[in-house]
Amino acid sequence: KSNVAVYYGQGAYQPRLSHFCQETSLDIINLGFINVFPKAVGDWPGSNFGNQCDGTVYEGTELLSGCHQIWEDIPICKELGKTVMLSLGGETAYEDIPTDEVAEWFADFLWYSFGPPGQNDTFPRPFQDNQVDGFDFDIEHYGGHGYATMIQRLRSHFADFPDETFYISGAPQCQLPDAQLSDAISNSHFDFIWVQWYNTAACSATNFLEGNGLFNFAAWAKVIQDSANPAAKLFVGLPASEEAAVDGFYLSPAEVYPLVDIYMNLYPDMFGGIMLWEATASDNNTINGYNYAQHMKHILHE
Ligand SMILES: CNC(=N)NC(=O)NC
């Protein structure tokens, strides 16, 4: 079963999370973003979820403390069988992780604040007693080190809850080697890799349409085969509308179909599905009565 993953949190005039959890075409929802990273042990990260939350932050931090729509809606999403990930990074973040100690602190903060409740009450609960299903690394710049350490630390926490399943995912740019996440992918265990096959002309999905050999799904498949987790699922990341990407990188559903058909069948075990940037853009992009994510779901189930 291949999945549709969407980013949620940065959409223009976006509806609340539960609206998207009611869409049967969506399987995985990446809540974006934790967009301020700690610079030292003890620093708190910061967050931004666009028009959601009430603007209040924990005293002296940039971590939102009033995300009532999100803490109210996560139970609805879980009830509807959605996987809800918390995404780190995004467009505005300065994602430098200076030392392994900071990496481990950051991982601990995320786990005690957004993982299973009741573990360590010296940490805040921005989504109250809700726990996310894992952490997504959307590292757009300044990355390159510290992520493997974070992920190893998070996985050691995951092991404390053997009856529960937690995931690690990443959203590298399509250019290889990805400056931000290559080290992490080689040295730590990812479950999902959704490559941003847009906004980078040298390797984007639009190259597939031109048949010029630059679309590099096969090269990414090899990266995963050689990675710390060869069983990681590889997703095709696409813009959900014209406006959602840099000009010229949008593919219509009809253009997506042959690409997915070929690679889903060339890599039946590794192919994980489609990632979309982002949820509200997909909702606003209706073609023949279906929104973009619905078209993607149809293509995956052809
Ligand atoms: C404008 N920022 C983005 N397009 N970010 C992403 O696509 N992250 C997966």
mmCIF file of C-alpha atoms and ligand atoms in Angstrom:
data_model
loop_
_atom_site.group_PDB
_atom_site.id
_atom_site.type_symbol
_atom_site.label_atom_id
_atom_site.label_comp_id
_atom_site.label_asym_id
_atom_site.label_seq_id
_atom_site.Cartn_x
_atom_site.Cartn_y
_atom_site.Cartn_z
ATOM 1 C CA LYS A 1 0.000 0.000 0.000
ATOM 2 C CA SER A 2 1.628 3.257 -1.022
ATOM 3 C CA ASN A 3 0.835 6.446 0.816
ATOM 4 C CA VAL A 4 0.166 10.129 0.282
ATOM 5 C CA ALA A 5 2.061 12.367 2.700
ATOM 6 C CA VAL A 6 1.345 16.096 2.973
ATOM 7 C CA TYR A 7 2.901 18.984 4.809
ATOM 8 C CA TYR A 8 0.486 21.003 6.928
ATOM 9 C CA GLY A 9 1.077 24.206 8.879
ATOM 10 C CA GLN A 10 2.328 26.752 6.392
ATOM 11 C CA GLY A 11 -0.615 26.960 4.014
ATOM 12 C CA ALA A 12 -2.159 30.293 3.077
ATOM 13 C CA TYR A 13 -5.378 30.803 5.084
ATOM 14 C CA GLN A 14 -5.213 27.118 5.927
ATOM 15 C CA PRO A 15 -8.160 25.347 7.555
ATOM 16 C CA ARG A 16 -7.526 23.465 10.768
ATOM 17 C CA LEU A 17 -5.842 20.070 10.879
ATOM 18 C CA SER A 18 -9.049 18.062 11.326
ATOM 19 C CA HIS A 19 -10.238 19.240 7.910
ATOM 20 C CA PHE A 20 -7.326 17.389 6.330
ATOM 21 C CA CYS A 21 -7.629 14.341 8.559
ATOM 22 C CA GLN A 22 -11.130 13.874 7.162
ATOM 23 C CA GLU A 23 -9.663 13.581 3.644
ATOM 24 C CA THR A 24 -9.390 9.865 2.849
ATOM 25 C CA SER A 25 -6.686 10.556 0.229
ATOM 26 C CA LEU A 26 -4.208 11.631 2.936
ATOM 27 C CA ASP A 27 -2.276 9.076 4.979
ATOM 28 C CA ILE A 28 0.639 10.923 6.606
ATOM 29 C CA ILE A 29 0.535 14.525 7.820
ATOM 30 C CA ASN A 30 3.764 16.384 8.544
ATOM 31 C CA LEU A 31 3.092 19.263 10.967
ATOM 32 C CA GLY A 32 5.471 22.084 10.063
ATOM 33 C CA PHE A 33 7.473 23.501 11.690
ATOM 34 C CA ILE A 34 9.789 23.445 14.628
ATOM 35 C CA ASN A 35 11.622 26.287 12.917
ATOM 36 C CA VAL A 36 13.978 27.518 15.684
ATOM 37 C CA PHE A 37 16.684 25.115 16.764
ATOM 38 C CA PRO A 38 18.480 25.194 20.150
ATOM 39 C CA LYS A 39 22.001 26.642 19.957
ATOM 40 C CA ALA A 40 23.078 25.306 23.332
ATOM 41 C CA VAL A 41 22.052 22.609 25.812
ATOM 42 C CA GLY A 42 19.104 24.019 27.757
ATOM 43 C CA ASP A 43 17.855 26.284 24.943
ATOM 44 C CA TRP A 44 14.261 25.644 23.927
ATOM 45 C CA PRO A 45 13.360 25.247 20.234
ATOM 46 C CA GLY A 46 10.730 27.448 18.620
ATOM 47 C CA SER A 47 7.728 26.658 16.463
ATOM 48 C CA ASN A 48 5.502 28.158 13.794
ATOM 49 C CA PHE A 49 2.254 26.686 12.446
ATOM 50 C CA GLY A 50 1.103 29.611 10.343
ATOM 51 C CA ASN A 51 -2.389 30.871 11.168
ATOM 52 C CA GLN A 52 -2.966 28.127 13.773
ATOM 53 C CA CYS A 53 -2.368 28.476 17.555
ATOM 54 C CA ASP A 54 -3.191 31.634 19.557
ATOM 55 C CA GLY A 55 0.159 33.426 19.353
ATOM 56 C CA THR A 56 1.185 32.783 22.966
ATOM 57 C CA VAL A 57 4.618 31.327 23.642
ATOM 58 C CA TYR A 58 6.302 29.808 26.675
ATOM 59 C CA GLU A 59 7.853 32.694 28.605
ATOM 60 C CA GLY A 60 11.112 33.824 27.004
ATOM 61 C CA THR A 61 10.979 31.320 24.150
ATOM 62 C CA GLU A 62 9.657 31.089 20.580
ATOM 63 C CA LEU A 63 7.834 27.825 21.316
ATOM 64 C CA LEU A 64 4.091 28.243 20.764
ATOM 65 C CA SER A 65 2.061 27.324 23.842
ATOM 66 C CA GLY A 66 -1.496 27.919 22.558
ATOM 67 C CA CYS A 67 -1.899 25.508 19.663
ATOM 68 C CA HIS A 68 -5.437 24.557 20.714
ATOM 69 C CA GLN A 69 -6.635 23.662 17.215
ATOM 70 C CA ILE A 70 -3.752 21.189 16.890
ATOM 71 C CA TRP A 71 -4.113 19.590 20.334
ATOM 72 C CA GLU A 72 -7.870 19.325 19.777
ATOM 73 C CA ASP A 73 -7.493 17.836 16.277
ATOM 74 C CA ILE A 74 -4.684 15.296 16.716
ATOM 75 C CA PRO A 75 -7.045 12.822 18.458
ATOM 76 C CA ILE A 76 -9.445 13.140 15.497
ATOM 77 C CA CYS A 77 -6.577 12.414 13.102
ATOM 78 C CA LYS A 78 -5.435 9.407 15.105
ATOM 79 C CA GLU A 79 -9.019 8.129 15.290
ATOM 80 C CA LEU A 80 -9.128 8.333 11.485
ATOM 81 C CA GLY A 81 -5.909 6.324 11.190
ATOM 82 C CA LYS A 82 -3.606 9.141 10.103
ATOM 83 C CA THR A 83 0.109 9.169 10.885
ATOM 84 C CA VAL A 84 0.992 12.577 12.348
ATOM 85 C CA MET A 85 4.635 13.615 12.190
ATOM 86 C CA LEU A 86 6.275 16.726 13.663
ATOM 87 C CA SER A 87 8.498 18.395 11.079
ATOM 88 C CA LEU A 88 11.742 20.181 11.930
ATOM 89 C CA GLY A 89 13.189 22.916 9.741
ATOM 90 C CA GLY A 90 11.320 24.357 6.793
ATOM 91 C CA GLU A 91 12.014 27.518 4.884
ATOM 92 C CA THR A 92 12.879 29.898 7.684
ATOM 93 C CA ALA A 93 14.869 27.764 10.088
ATOM 94 C CA TYR A 94 18.534 28.196 10.895
ATOM 95 C CA GLU A 95 19.171 24.485 11.286
ATOM 96 C CA ASP A 96 22.713 24.380 12.563
ATOM 97 C CA ILE A 97 23.327 21.730 15.262
ATOM 98 C CA PRO A 98 26.636 22.836 16.810
ATOM 99 C CA THR A 99 27.603 19.785 18.882
ATOM 100 C CA ASP A 100 26.538 16.214 19.664
ATOM 101 C CA GLU A 101 25.469 17.401 23.124
ATOM 102 C CA VAL A 102 23.093 19.926 21.552
ATOM 103 C CA ALA A 103 21.861 17.224 19.158
ATOM 104 C CA GLU A 104 21.044 14.922 22.061
ATOM 105 C CA TRP A 105 19.442 17.745 24.075
ATOM 106 C CA PHE A 106 17.272 18.666 21.075
ATOM 107 C CA ALA A 107 16.233 15.024 20.610
ATOM 108 C CA ASP A 108 15.396 14.702 24.321
ATOM 109 C CA PHE A 109 13.397 17.942 24.240
ATOM 110 C CA LEU A 110 11.365 16.772 21.249
ATOM 111 C CA TRP A 111 10.743 13.361 22.767
ATOM 112 C CA TYR A 112 9.663 14.523 26.229
ATOM 113 C CA SER A 113 7.624 17.427 24.810
ATOM 114 C CA PHE A 114 5.937 15.785 21.809
ATOM 115 C CA GLY A 115 6.361 12.042 22.441
ATOM 116 C CA PRO A 116 4.418 9.921 24.933
ATOM 117 C CA PRO A 117 3.155 12.101 27.832
ATOM 118 C CA GLY A 118 4.045 11.629 31.506
ATOM 119 C CA GLN A 119 7.750 10.863 31.070
ATOM 120 C CA ASN A 120 9.422 14.038 32.311
ATOM 121 C CA ASP A 121 7.377 17.014 33.476
ATOM 122 C CA THR A 122 10.273 19.441 33.350
ATOM 123 C CA PHE A 123 9.432 19.685 29.641
ATOM 124 C CA PRO A 124 6.414 21.521 28.153
ATOM 125 C CA ARG A 125 3.577 19.749 26.336
ATOM 126 C CA PRO A 126 2.767 22.073 23.395
ATOM 127 C CA PHE A 127 0.200 19.580 22.083
ATOM 128 C CA GLN A 128 -0.825 18.608 25.659
ATOM 129 C CA ASP A 129 -1.203 14.854 26.114
ATOM 130 C CA ASN A 130 -1.138 14.141 22.376
ATOM 131 C CA GLN A 131 1.914 12.306 21.079
ATOM 132 C CA VAL A 132 3.187 12.541 17.526
ATOM 133 C CA ASP A 133 4.023 9.413 15.524
ATOM 134 C CA GLY A 134 7.520 10.586 14.729
ATOM 135 C CA PHE A 135 9.789 13.333 13.551
ATOM 136 C CA ASP A 136 10.435 14.655 10.055
ATOM 137 C CA PHE A 137 13.666 16.376 9.073
ATOM 138 C CA ASP A 138 12.951 19.063 6.484
ATOM 139 C CA ILE A 139 16.446 20.527 6.670
ATOM 140 C CA GLU A 140 16.796 23.126 3.931
ATOM 141 C CA HIS A 141 20.138 24.663 4.856
ATOM 142 C CA TYR A 142 23.001 24.890 7.390
ATOM 143 C CA GLY A 143 22.501 21.244 8.220
ATOM 144 C CA GLY A 144 24.987 18.517 7.435
ATOM 145 C CA HIS A 145 25.942 17.394 10.935
ATOM 146 C CA GLY A 146 24.178 16.536 14.148
ATOM 147 C CA TYR A 147 21.133 14.916 12.562
ATOM 148 C CA ALA A 148 22.453 11.368 12.726
ATOM 149 C CA THR A 149 23.110 11.896 16.443
ATOM 150 C CA MET A 150 19.590 13.298 16.956
ATOM 151 C CA ILE A 151 18.032 10.377 15.127
ATOM 152 C CA GLN A 152 20.085 7.787 17.019
ATOM 153 C CA ARG A 153 19.023 9.442 20.275
ATOM 154 C CA LEU A 154 15.373 9.531 19.224
ATOM 155 C CA ARG A 155 15.507 5.865 18.274
ATOM 156 C CA SER A 156 16.931 4.985 21.692
ATOM 157 C CA HIS A 157 13.856 6.709 23.187
ATOM 158 C CA PHE A 158 11.564 4.873 20.752
ATOM 159 C CA ALA A 159 12.990 1.593 22.099
ATOM 160 C CA ASP A 160 11.587 2.471 25.554
ATOM 161 C CA PHE A 161 8.096 1.987 24.060
ATOM 162 C CA PRO A 162 8.454 -1.369 22.281
ATOM 163 C CA ASP A 163 4.678 -1.741 21.848
ATOM 164 C CA GLU A 164 4.403 1.533 19.957
ATOM 165 C CA THR A 165 5.661 2.484 16.497
ATOM 166 C CA PHE A 166 7.495 5.738 15.868
ATOM 167 C CA TYR A 167 8.935 6.963 12.579
ATOM 168 C CA ILE A 168 11.790 9.099 11.301
ATOM 169 C CA SER A 169 11.471 10.779 7.912
ATOM 170 C CA GLY A 170 13.432 13.260 5.836
ATOM 171 C CA ALA A 171 12.802 15.654 2.956
ATOM 172 C CA PRO A 172 16.116 16.097 1.144
ATOM 173 C CA GLN A 173 16.512 18.183 -1.978
ATOM 174 C CA CYS A 174 16.927 16.026 -5.091
ATOM 175 C CA GLN A 175 20.512 17.086 -5.858
ATOM 176 C CA LEU A 176 22.946 14.337 -4.792
ATOM 177 C CA PRO A 177 24.625 14.219 -2.369
ATOM 178 C CA ASP A 178 22.141 16.225 -0.329
ATOM 179 C CA ALA A 179 24.271 18.639 1.685
ATOM 180 C CA GLN A 180 21.903 18.612 4.641
ATOM 181 C CA LEU A 181 20.787 14.992 5.103
ATOM 182 C CA SER A 182 23.267 12.696 3.326
ATOM 183 C CA ASP A 183 25.254 12.110 6.493
ATOM 184 C CA ALA A 184 22.103 11.325 8.487
ATOM 185 C CA ILE A 185 20.761 8.984 5.799
ATOM 186 C CA SER A 186 24.051 7.072 5.722
ATOM 187 C CA ASN A 187 24.464 6.865 9.482
ATOM 188 C CA SER A 188 20.974 6.690 10.987
ATOM 189 C CA HIS A 189 17.756 4.796 10.365
ATOM 190 C CA PHE A 190 15.046 6.569 8.354
ATOM 191 C CA ASP A 191 11.632 5.045 7.652
ATOM 192 C CA PHE A 192 10.537 7.454 4.909
ATOM 193 C CA ILE A 193 12.571 9.630 2.564
ATOM 194 C CA TRP A 194 10.428 12.067 0.540
ATOM 195 C CA VAL A 195 12.727 13.755 -1.938
ATOM 196 C CA GLN A 196 11.790 17.266 -3.025
ATOM 197 C CA TRP A 197 11.761 16.629 -6.772
ATOM 198 C CA TYR A 198 10.886 20.290 -7.369
ATOM 199 C CA ASN A 199 12.599 23.685 -7.146
ATOM 200 C CA THR A 200 15.921 22.185 -8.344
ATOM 201 C CA ALA A 201 16.149 22.160 -12.147
ATOM 202 C CA ALA A 202 19.071 19.699 -12.249
ATOM 203 C CA CYS A 203 17.020 16.764 -10.959
ATOM 204 C CA SER A 204 13.333 17.736 -10.656
ATOM 205 C CA ALA A 205 10.429 15.578 -11.816
ATOM 206 C CA THR A 206 9.854 17.906 -14.783
ATOM 207 C CA ASN A 207 13.027 16.387 -16.282
ATOM 208 C CA PHE A 208 11.147 13.100 -16.517
ATOM 209 C CA LEU A 209 8.657 14.787 -18.850
ATOM 210 C CA GLU A 210 11.519 15.967 -21.046
ATOM 211 C CA GLY A 211 13.045 12.481 -21.058
ATOM 212 C CA ASN A 212 16.503 13.964 -20.547
ATOM 213 C CA GLY A 213 17.642 11.450 -17.908
ATOM 214 C CA LEU A 214 18.093 14.089 -15.182
ATOM 215 C CA PHE A 215 15.225 12.941 -12.982
ATOM 216 C CA ASN A 216 17.247 10.910 -10.477
ATOM 217 C CA PHE A 217 14.839 8.518 -8.710
ATOM 218 C CA ALA A 218 17.161 5.584 -9.563
ATOM 219 C CA ALA A 219 20.166 7.330 -8.026
ATOM 220 C CA TRP A 220 18.177 8.014 -4.835
ATOM 221 C CA ALA A 221 17.077 4.362 -4.752
ATOM 222 C CA LYS A 222 20.751 3.401 -4.726
ATOM 223 C CA VAL A 223 21.450 5.876 -1.902
ATOM 224 C CA ILE A 224 18.765 4.163 0.154
ATOM 225 C CA GLN A 225 20.014 0.679 -0.736
ATOM 226 C CA ASP A 226 23.448 1.755 0.593
ATOM 227 C CA SER A 227 22.034 3.603 3.618
ATOM 228 C CA ALA A 228 21.671 2.666 7.292
ATOM 229 C CA ASN A 229 18.172 1.450 6.477
ATOM 230 C CA PRO A 230 17.910 -0.135 3.011
ATOM 231 C CA ALA A 231 14.259 -0.860 3.819
ATOM 232 C CA ALA A 232 13.377 2.857 3.994
ATOM 233 C CA LYS A 233 10.513 3.879 1.703
ATOM 234 C CA LEU A 234 11.258 6.369 -1.059
ATOM 235 C CA PHE A 235 8.485 8.853 -1.877
ATOM 236 C CA VAL A 236 8.189 11.173 -4.874
ATOM 237 C CA GLY A 237 7.905 14.721 -3.506
ATOM 238 C CA LEU A 238 5.848 17.068 -5.687
ATOM 239 C CA PRO A 239 4.257 20.516 -5.498
ATOM 240 C CA ALA A 240 0.484 20.304 -4.955
ATOM 241 C CA SER A 241 -0.271 23.299 -7.158
ATOM 242 C CA GLU A 242 1.394 25.770 -9.528
ATOM 243 C CA GLU A 243 1.661 28.369 -6.733
ATOM 244 C CA ALA A 244 3.146 25.859 -4.269
ATOM 245 C CA ALA A 245 6.482 25.695 -6.058
ATOM 246 C CA VAL A 246 8.966 27.800 -7.955
ATOM 247 C CA ASP A 247 7.663 28.427 -11.473
ATOM 248 C CA GLY A 248 7.898 25.520 -13.863
ATOM 249 C CA PHE A 249 8.141 22.634 -11.392
ATOM 250 C CA TYR A 250 4.454 21.703 -11.174
ATOM 251 C CA LEU A 251 3.272 18.510 -12.867
ATOM 252 C CA SER A 252 -0.391 17.934 -13.705
ATOM 253 C CA PRO A 253 -1.890 14.626 -12.531
ATOM 254 C CA ALA A 254 -1.717 13.382 -16.131
ATOM 255 C CA GLU A 255 2.014 14.146 -16.151
ATOM 256 C CA VAL A 256 2.553 12.458 -12.768
ATOM 257 C CA TYR A 257 0.857 9.236 -13.822
ATOM 258 C CA PRO A 258 3.578 7.817 -16.144
ATOM 259 C CA LEU A 259 6.374 8.767 -13.735
ATOM 260 C CA VAL A 260 4.720 7.036 -10.776
ATOM 261 C CA ASP A 261 3.649 4.067 -12.890
ATOM 262 C CA ILE A 262 7.217 3.438 -14.062
ATOM 263 C CA TYR A 263 8.995 3.866 -10.732
ATOM 264 C CA MET A 264 6.320 2.192 -8.593
ATOM 265 C CA ASN A 265 6.785 -0.887 -10.806
ATOM 266 C CA LEU A 266 10.576 -0.657 -11.099
ATOM 267 C CA TYR A 267 10.943 -0.426 -7.306
ATOM 268 C CA PRO A 268 7.838 -2.197 -5.918
ATOM 269 C CA ASP A 269 9.328 -2.738 -2.448
ATOM 270 C CA MET A 270 11.062 0.604 -1.976
ATOM 271 C CA PHE A 271 8.423 2.850 -3.567
ATOM 272 C CA GLY A 272 6.557 4.488 -0.677
ATOM 273 C CA GLY A 273 4.167 6.861 -2.450
ATOM 274 C CA ILE A 274 3.898 10.581 -3.022
ATOM 275 C CA MET A 275 4.677 13.555 -0.755
ATOM 276 C CA LEU A 276 2.989 16.867 -1.448
ATOM 277 C CA TRP A 277 3.934 20.411 -0.560
ATOM 278 C CA GLU A 278 1.446 21.202 0.727
ATOM 279 C CA ALA A 279 -2.046 20.389 2.095
ATOM 280 C CA THR A 280 -3.917 23.669 1.518
ATOM 281 C CA ALA A 281 -2.410 24.099 -1.938
ATOM 282 C CA SER A 282 -3.711 20.629 -2.797
ATOM 283 C CA ASP A 283 -7.196 21.504 -1.520
ATOM 284 C CA ASN A 284 -7.193 24.635 -3.641
ATOM 285 C CA ASN A 285 -6.077 22.776 -6.757
ATOM 286 C CA THR A 286 -9.177 21.040 -8.096
ATOM 287 C CA ILE A 287 -8.987 19.306 -11.461
ATOM 288 C CA ASN A 288 -12.122 17.619 -12.874
ATOM 289 C CA GLY A 289 -13.804 17.793 -9.475
ATOM 290 C CA TYR A 290 -11.011 16.171 -7.487
ATOM 291 C CA ASN A 291 -8.254 17.934 -5.533
ATOM 292 C CA TYR A 292 -4.614 17.246 -6.267
ATOM 293 C CA ALA A 293 -4.087 14.762 -3.408
ATOM 294 C CA GLN A 294 -7.154 12.813 -4.535
ATOM 295 C CA HIS A 295 -5.641 12.564 -8.023
ATOM 296 C CA MET A 296 -2.386 11.330 -6.501
ATOM 297 C CA LYS A 297 -4.244 8.713 -4.491
ATOM 298 C CA HIS A 298 -5.989 7.499 -7.654
ATOM 299 C CA ILE A 299 -2.656 7.265 -9.465
ATOM 300 C CA LEU A 300 -1.112 5.211 -6.648
ATOM 301 C CA HIS A 301 -4.022 2.793 -6.662
ATOM 302 C CA GLU A 302 -4.303 2.379 -10.437
HETATM 303 C C1 LIG B 1 8.565 26.566 0.410
HETATM 304 N N1 LIG B 1 9.071 25.471 1.167
HETATM 305 C C2 LIG B 1 9.022 24.222 0.699
HETATM 306 N N2 LIG B 1 8.651 23.970 -0.482
HETATM 307 N N3 LIG B 1 9.393 23.242 1.593
HETATM 308 C C3 LIG B 1 9.201 21.943 1.300
HETATM 309 O O1 LIG B 1 8.775 21.570 0.222
HETATM 310 N N4 LIG B 1 9.523 21.094 2.281
HETATM 311 C C4 LIG B 1 9.330 19.689 2.148
#
